[in-house]
């Protein structure tokens, strides 16, 4: 550990404290999750529905694509309504109309203001305080509410079927006809949606706020931001400013000023003799970009579905490839190709760490891992298809079809196989890197690199810690361990350590600079990133401590991004460090793009929706998609592409990327991403935010609002940006595929 002892102690302290907090508050999530009542009963004692009915409804929802068709509790797709907010508003309106007709003989809308106010006061009292779970686990509903629930359920049963009167709504929501053909399944589905709305309107015991912290915004039932929401939003801004201030002080007073080494006259890595396992990586590179192109083509189709919900330029394709399936594959493919790019980089570096040698059977292991990845991709896609087309029996759906949760859509069987693949990759990496510790010299950089690969290999596992019928709050806790902590935490640390190791071996940075940068970056990324996971759980059924931790630490996630301009300049300047560095220009430019989009997509657009008061109104709107596109592709997508391009420079050293194609492709990708954001996602998100604040989330996601002509025009304009982006993806892919299959001499 030597001179790096303080940095190691800092990193270990960060990991210990942040994971202790993540685990401790995780028990709070389990304790405080909204319950599944054993029964909902009428005042006469008649059983209306049971816990089993709700759980079977959850399974039915998963089989339709779950979060890939509309959203629940704000998480999911953006075209159809948020079913929680939509159900709640429809039920409230039905209750008001039924009561108005019974007591005044006319519709609620025809009452005067005093009469409306009186009914609203009664409605709030009934919904917020009179539908609590009793000691026997039962919830008693009034006759009026039962009628309102039945009326709302009838709408959903018809919507998910093929009722002709709702054909236009299905088109607007990008739903295929007969999304759920079985009538009994549709009835159970409505039970699940009712339960999510019940948890959003019913006060948590001992609290004036609902189980979901008064989310969604719904004035009729008094769902408005809580006092704690405001307080921790203000606190998060203070923590952000304080963090930036301390970082700037520390950067200037504590940073190492070691002289950087003189750049070698020739590329040191070009002198190595490629091992069999490194030579085998050409097919990993090709798979990465093929999946990349498939993902962006699916993304273009998904975007077009927001205009023609069942058609592609007049051709009805929803029967074969409906919106929910296209979006499933779009998100799932993103995870596959980005992860493959990272695995490629690791497998290339591992033999270098091992002194340029492969352990026995390393090449065989690399080839077996490739086959396993291919099987998981094909198998999970087939399972998604058979599930959403309702061909697969419901009993098999969760395990082999569609789990229903964004980014973890693949069936549990395929998810386990994928995790086994990551563990096998970790095994291949460790058998190279661990043996390197036996050699003499400083091993601090190697240690942080090994720690990062352990994180990448292991932390996909928490996605297995929930089941088919796990309550949503608990499921979201573990899902975001994968989507946030695994990707935004350990992928980030791995990328930093891998690049530091590569740049050191290229002679571009000193050993000390590479080691210090990796250790400091690990601490900075994880101190906010680990407990910052909670900012995704504000409104899923958690309590104030979760909001406090999420708001406070997610603000600190933005802090290290302040220095990314310096990082971008360093990456850009490396290409001018020596004449031989020019051949690495395009990997380096990808890393420059990573720094830019990390600042904008993860930093600016991320913090836009991080404070609780922001997310209260913005959750489930296109503003979330702005952050998702800019951060996921802009950061991790460009990282994966940069890694693949870098590996390609060495596994096929005689191949030269076309300067013309690479330059055009690079700027088309960046320009297309900017175009998606400024032409459609951001302006639509802004208009939706105004609607959400003024009227409620139900309206911001409603057919009446989203199908307005000017918003549809934004979506048409976005097609131009999508085409630009697709063009850039194809150019990048073409260059990598040409490299992969080229007959140039390998060394």
PDB file of C-alpha atoms in Angstrom, residues 5 8 20 23 78 88 152 155 167 244 268 279 294 308 381 403 523 536 563 590 614 616 624 635-636 653:
ATOM      1  CA  UNK A   5      -2.227   4.207   2.289  1.00  0.00           C
ATOM      2  CA  UNK A   8      -6.843   3.193   0.249  1.00  0.00           C
ATOM      3  CA  UNK A  20     -23.719  -0.025   5.466  1.00  0.00           C
ATOM      4  CA  UNK A  23     -28.059  -2.064   3.585  1.00  0.00           C
ATOM      5  CA  UNK A  78     -43.550   7.074 -21.693  1.00  0.00           C
ATOM      6  CA  UNK A  88     -56.447   6.863  -9.563  1.00  0.00           C
ATOM      7  CA  UNK A 152     -62.680   1.958 -13.787  1.00  0.00           C
ATOM      8  CA  UNK A 155     -62.414   0.547 -18.889  1.00  0.00           C
ATOM      9  CA  UNK A 167     -59.362   1.305 -30.779  1.00  0.00           C
ATOM     10  CA  UNK A 244     -18.249  21.279  -5.506  1.00  0.00           C
ATOM     11  CA  UNK A 268       4.761   0.054 -26.237  1.00  0.00           C
ATOM     12  CA  UNK A 279      -6.797 -12.707 -31.030  1.00  0.00           C
ATOM     13  CA  UNK A 294     -29.810  -3.505 -33.810  1.00  0.00           C
ATOM     14  CA  UNK A 308     -48.241   5.599 -35.314  1.00  0.00           C
ATOM     15  CA  UNK A 381     -35.223 -12.390 -27.114  1.00  0.00           C
ATOM     16  CA  UNK A 403     -40.127 -10.201 -15.961  1.00  0.00           C
ATOM     17  CA  UNK A 523     -13.954   7.205  -3.797  1.00  0.00           C
ATOM     18  CA  UNK A 536     -34.882   6.215  -7.649  1.00  0.00           C
ATOM     19  CA  UNK A 563     -13.696  18.242 -13.347  1.00  0.00           C
ATOM     20  CA  UNK A 590     -14.897   8.549 -27.847  1.00  0.00           C
ATOM     21  CA  UNK A 614     -38.297  17.923  -9.208  1.00  0.00           C
ATOM     22  CA  UNK A 616     -42.288  14.549  -7.808  1.00  0.00           C
ATOM     23  CA  UNK A 624     -36.409  11.301 -17.627  1.00  0.00           C
ATOM     24  CA  UNK A 635     -21.389   7.896 -21.275  1.00  0.00           C
ATOM     25  CA  UNK A 636     -21.483   4.107 -21.311  1.00  0.00           C
ATOM     26  CA  UNK A 653      -2.572  -3.657 -36.157  1.00  0.00           C
TER      27      UNK A 653
END
